[in-house]
Amino acid sequence: MKIPDPSQAHWRKSTHSGANEGECVEIAELNDHVGIRDSKNPAAPQLTITRQDFATLLTHLKR
């Protein structure tokens, strides 16, 4: 499956980013992948990983 162009994706800020606009992360659903980027610098390169790897990442971060 082709990964959609991240520049055309609907990015949303993490609910865990906090209200002070400090360390903010945005994610976008890209078919069977997830895009991750820094909300303060959306033009910078983003990380694109599979949904399974994203779930694994979240599991490790919650520990």
mmCIF file of N, CA and C in Angstrom:
data_model
loop_
_atom_site.group_PDB
_atom_site.id
_atom_site.type_symbol
_atom_site.label_atom_id
_atom_site.label_comp_id
_atom_site.label_asym_id
_atom_site.label_seq_id
_atom_site.Cartn_x
_atom_site.Cartn_y
_atom_site.Cartn_z
ATOM 1 N N MET A 1 0.838 -1.177 0.000
ATOM 2 C CA MET A 1 0.000 0.000 0.000
ATOM 3 C C MET A 1 0.885 1.242 0.000
ATOM 4 N N LYS A 2 0.558 2.195 -0.845
ATOM 5 C CA LYS A 2 1.327 3.426 -0.952
ATOM 6 C C LYS A 2 1.053 4.336 0.240
ATOM 7 N N ILE A 3 2.117 4.917 0.787
ATOM 8 C CA ILE A 3 1.996 5.856 1.900
ATOM 9 C C ILE A 3 1.593 7.215 1.326
ATOM 10 N N PRO A 4 0.521 7.834 1.850
ATOM 11 C CA PRO A 4 0.097 9.156 1.357
ATOM 12 C C PRO A 4 1.174 10.211 1.608
ATOM 13 N N ASP A 5 1.099 11.280 0.840
ATOM 14 C CA ASP A 5 2.013 12.403 1.000
ATOM 15 C C ASP A 5 1.757 13.055 2.356
ATOM 16 N N PRO A 6 2.752 13.052 3.263
ATOM 17 C CA PRO A 6 2.548 13.635 4.598
ATOM 18 C C PRO A 6 2.172 15.112 4.570
ATOM 19 N N SER A 7 2.566 15.821 3.517
ATOM 20 C CA SER A 7 2.214 17.249 3.454
ATOM 21 C C SER A 7 0.712 17.444 3.231
ATOM 22 N N GLN A 8 0.022 16.417 2.768
ATOM 23 C CA GLN A 8 -1.419 16.483 2.551
ATOM 24 C C GLN A 8 -2.207 15.829 3.686
ATOM 25 N N ALA A 9 -1.506 15.306 4.675
ATOM 26 C CA ALA A 9 -2.149 14.574 5.779
ATOM 27 C C ALA A 9 -2.791 15.539 6.785
ATOM 28 N N HIS A 10 -3.733 15.001 7.547
ATOM 29 C CA HIS A 10 -4.364 15.747 8.649
ATOM 30 C C HIS A 10 -3.553 15.451 9.907
ATOM 31 N N TRP A 11 -2.775 16.407 10.358
ATOM 32 C CA TRP A 11 -1.929 16.244 11.545
ATOM 33 C C TRP A 11 -2.706 16.691 12.772
ATOM 34 N N ARG A 12 -2.524 15.957 13.874
ATOM 35 C CA ARG A 12 -3.176 16.348 15.135
ATOM 36 C C ARG A 12 -2.168 16.266 16.268
ATOM 37 N N LYS A 13 -2.308 17.199 17.197
ATOM 38 C CA LYS A 13 -1.373 17.293 18.317
ATOM 39 C C LYS A 13 -1.706 16.242 19.369
ATOM 40 N N SER A 14 -0.689 15.682 19.962
ATOM 41 C CA SER A 14 -0.865 14.712 21.032
ATOM 42 C C SER A 14 -1.570 15.349 22.218
ATOM 43 N N THR A 15 -2.458 14.606 22.845
ATOM 44 C CA THR A 15 -3.136 15.106 24.046
ATOM 45 C C THR A 15 -2.170 15.192 25.231
ATOM 46 N N HIS A 16 -1.004 14.574 25.104
ATOM 47 C CA HIS A 16 -0.005 14.600 26.175
ATOM 48 C C HIS A 16 1.037 15.694 25.974
ATOM 49 N N SER A 17 0.822 16.565 25.005
ATOM 50 C CA SER A 17 1.803 17.607 24.718
ATOM 51 C C SER A 17 1.799 18.714 25.758
ATOM 52 N N GLY A 18 0.710 18.904 26.453
ATOM 53 C CA GLY A 18 0.656 19.926 27.485
ATOM 54 C C GLY A 18 0.158 21.250 26.952
ATOM 55 N N ALA A 19 -0.210 22.121 27.853
ATOM 56 C CA ALA A 19 -0.809 23.402 27.480
ATOM 57 C C ALA A 19 0.231 24.496 27.264
ATOM 58 N N ASN A 20 1.477 24.276 27.662
ATOM 59 C CA ASN A 20 2.468 25.345 27.580
ATOM 60 C C ASN A 20 3.169 25.424 26.225
ATOM 61 N N GLU A 21 2.711 24.631 25.247
ATOM 62 C CA GLU A 21 3.267 24.647 23.890
ATOM 63 C C GLU A 21 4.761 24.338 23.881
ATOM 64 N N GLY A 22 5.244 23.593 24.828
ATOM 65 C CA GLY A 22 6.660 23.240 24.892
ATOM 66 C C GLY A 22 6.992 22.075 23.993
ATOM 67 N N GLU A 23 6.991 20.887 24.543
ATOM 68 C CA GLU A 23 7.354 19.691 23.795
ATOM 69 C C GLU A 23 6.108 19.105 23.145
ATOM 70 N N CYS A 24 5.850 19.507 21.915
ATOM 71 C CA CYS A 24 4.621 19.081 21.239
ATOM 72 C C CYS A 24 4.921 18.113 20.106
ATOM 73 N N VAL A 25 4.134 17.079 20.060
ATOM 74 C CA VAL A 25 4.255 16.071 19.019
ATOM 75 C C VAL A 25 2.934 16.006 18.273
ATOM 76 N N GLU A 26 3.007 15.881 16.950
ATOM 77 C CA GLU A 26 1.820 15.708 16.138
ATOM 78 C C GLU A 26 1.914 14.359 15.418
ATOM 79 N N ILE A 27 0.753 13.753 15.190
ATOM 80 C CA ILE A 27 0.719 12.508 14.441
ATOM 81 C C ILE A 27 -0.301 12.634 13.313
ATOM 82 N N ALA A 28 -0.120 11.806 12.296
ATOM 83 C CA ALA A 28 -1.055 11.750 11.181
ATOM 84 C C ALA A 28 -1.222 10.300 10.756
ATOM 85 N N GLU A 29 -2.449 9.923 10.437
ATOM 86 C CA GLU A 29 -2.721 8.580 9.941
ATOM 87 C C GLU A 29 -2.398 8.557 8.452
ATOM 88 N N LEU A 30 -1.537 7.639 8.056
ATOM 89 C CA LEU A 30 -1.100 7.517 6.663
ATOM 90 C C LEU A 30 -1.344 6.083 6.197
ATOM 91 N N ASN A 31 -2.606 5.751 5.991
ATOM 92 C CA ASN A 31 -3.015 4.382 5.639
ATOM 93 C C ASN A 31 -2.529 3.414 6.709
ATOM 94 N N ASP A 32 -1.623 2.492 6.369
ATOM 95 C CA ASP A 32 -1.154 1.528 7.366
ATOM 96 C C ASP A 32 0.118 2.002 8.071
ATOM 97 N N HIS A 33 0.393 3.312 7.987
ATOM 98 C CA HIS A 33 1.537 3.920 8.662
ATOM 99 C C HIS A 33 1.057 5.091 9.508
ATOM 100 N N VAL A 34 1.951 5.586 10.370
ATOM 101 C CA VAL A 34 1.686 6.755 11.200
ATOM 102 C C VAL A 34 2.853 7.709 11.024
ATOM 103 N N GLY A 35 2.542 8.982 10.774
ATOM 104 C CA GLY A 35 3.574 10.004 10.699
ATOM 105 C C GLY A 35 3.694 10.699 12.038
ATOM 106 N N ILE A 36 4.914 11.025 12.416
ATOM 107 C CA ILE A 36 5.193 11.703 13.688
ATOM 108 C C ILE A 36 6.098 12.890 13.375
ATOM 109 N N ARG A 37 5.737 14.074 13.911
ATOM 110 C CA ARG A 37 6.569 15.251 13.677
ATOM 111 C C ARG A 37 6.527 16.195 14.866
ATOM 112 N N ASP A 38 7.458 17.137 14.881
ATOM 113 C CA ASP A 38 7.539 18.188 15.894
ATOM 114 C C ASP A 38 6.589 19.308 15.474
ATOM 115 N N SER A 39 5.619 19.639 16.304
ATOM 116 C CA SER A 39 4.634 20.660 15.936
ATOM 117 C C SER A 39 5.245 22.054 15.829
ATOM 118 N N LYS A 40 6.368 22.283 16.493
ATOM 119 C CA LYS A 40 7.009 23.590 16.426
ATOM 120 C C LYS A 40 7.765 23.787 15.113
ATOM 121 N N ASN A 41 8.043 22.682 14.404
ATOM 122 C CA ASN A 41 8.792 22.752 13.160
ATOM 123 C C ASN A 41 8.192 21.773 12.151
ATOM 124 N N PRO A 42 6.970 22.030 11.685
ATOM 125 C CA PRO A 42 6.294 21.072 10.814
ATOM 126 C C PRO A 42 6.958 20.877 9.455
ATOM 127 N N ALA A 43 7.823 21.791 9.041
ATOM 128 C CA ALA A 43 8.506 21.643 7.757
ATOM 129 C C ALA A 43 9.718 20.713 7.847
ATOM 130 N N ALA A 44 10.149 20.413 9.062
ATOM 131 C CA ALA A 44 11.290 19.511 9.255
ATOM 132 C C ALA A 44 10.885 18.085 8.879
ATOM 133 N N PRO A 45 11.855 17.233 8.638
ATOM 134 C CA PRO A 45 11.523 15.842 8.323
ATOM 135 C C PRO A 45 10.702 15.190 9.442
ATOM 136 N N GLN A 46 9.825 14.283 9.059
ATOM 137 C CA GLN A 46 9.016 13.558 10.038
ATOM 138 C C GLN A 46 9.404 12.087 10.006
ATOM 139 N N LEU A 47 9.011 11.405 11.039
ATOM 140 C CA LEU A 47 9.232 9.963 11.148
ATOM 141 C C LEU A 47 7.963 9.267 10.680
ATOM 142 N N THR A 48 8.098 8.277 9.815
ATOM 143 C CA THR A 48 6.960 7.493 9.346
ATOM 144 C C THR A 48 7.212 6.038 9.689
ATOM 145 N N ILE A 49 6.311 5.452 10.492
ATOM 146 C CA ILE A 49 6.461 4.067 10.919
ATOM 147 C C ILE A 49 5.138 3.317 10.723
ATOM 148 N N THR A 50 5.211 1.995 10.754
ATOM 149 C CA THR A 50 3.990 1.209 10.604
ATOM 150 C C THR A 50 3.133 1.374 11.854
ATOM 151 N N ARG A 51 1.848 1.081 11.713
ATOM 152 C CA ARG A 51 0.935 1.149 12.871
ATOM 153 C C ARG A 51 1.385 0.187 13.973
ATOM 154 N N GLN A 52 1.876 -0.975 13.583
ATOM 155 C CA GLN A 52 2.346 -1.952 14.573
ATOM 156 C C GLN A 52 3.548 -1.402 15.337
ATOM 157 N N ASP A 53 4.488 -0.795 14.631
ATOM 158 C CA ASP A 53 5.643 -0.201 15.308
ATOM 159 C C ASP A 53 5.225 0.979 16.182
ATOM 160 N N PHE A 54 4.213 1.741 15.750
ATOM 161 C CA PHE A 54 3.714 2.851 16.549
ATOM 162 C C PHE A 54 3.102 2.334 17.855
ATOM 163 N N ALA A 55 2.351 1.254 17.775
ATOM 164 C CA ALA A 55 1.762 0.656 18.976
ATOM 165 C C ALA A 55 2.860 0.178 19.927
ATOM 166 N N THR A 56 3.905 -0.403 19.379
ATOM 167 C CA THR A 56 5.039 -0.853 20.196
ATOM 168 C C THR A 56 5.723 0.338 20.847
ATOM 169 N N LEU A 57 5.918 1.418 20.088
ATOM 170 C CA LEU A 57 6.518 2.626 20.631
ATOM 171 C C LEU A 57 5.694 3.170 21.795
ATOM 172 N N LEU A 58 4.378 3.254 21.627
ATOM 173 C CA LEU A 58 3.521 3.755 22.698
ATOM 174 C C LEU A 58 3.586 2.867 23.940
ATOM 175 N N THR A 59 3.656 1.574 23.742
ATOM 176 C CA THR A 59 3.767 0.640 24.878
ATOM 177 C C THR A 59 5.046 0.913 25.658
ATOM 178 N N HIS A 60 6.152 1.111 24.952
ATOM 179 C CA HIS A 60 7.434 1.390 25.623
ATOM 180 C C HIS A 60 7.438 2.742 26.304
ATOM 181 N N LEU A 61 6.805 3.743 25.701
ATOM 182 C CA LEU A 61 6.761 5.069 26.292
ATOM 183 C C LEU A 61 5.897 5.116 27.553
ATOM 184 N N LYS A 62 4.899 4.271 27.627
ATOM 185 C CA LYS A 62 3.999 4.249 28.792
ATOM 186 C C LYS A 62 4.656 3.621 30.019
ATOM 187 N N ARG A 63 5.724 2.904 29.804
ATOM 188 C CA ARG A 63 6.396 2.237 30.947
ATOM 189 C C ARG A 63 7.187 3.187 31.781
#
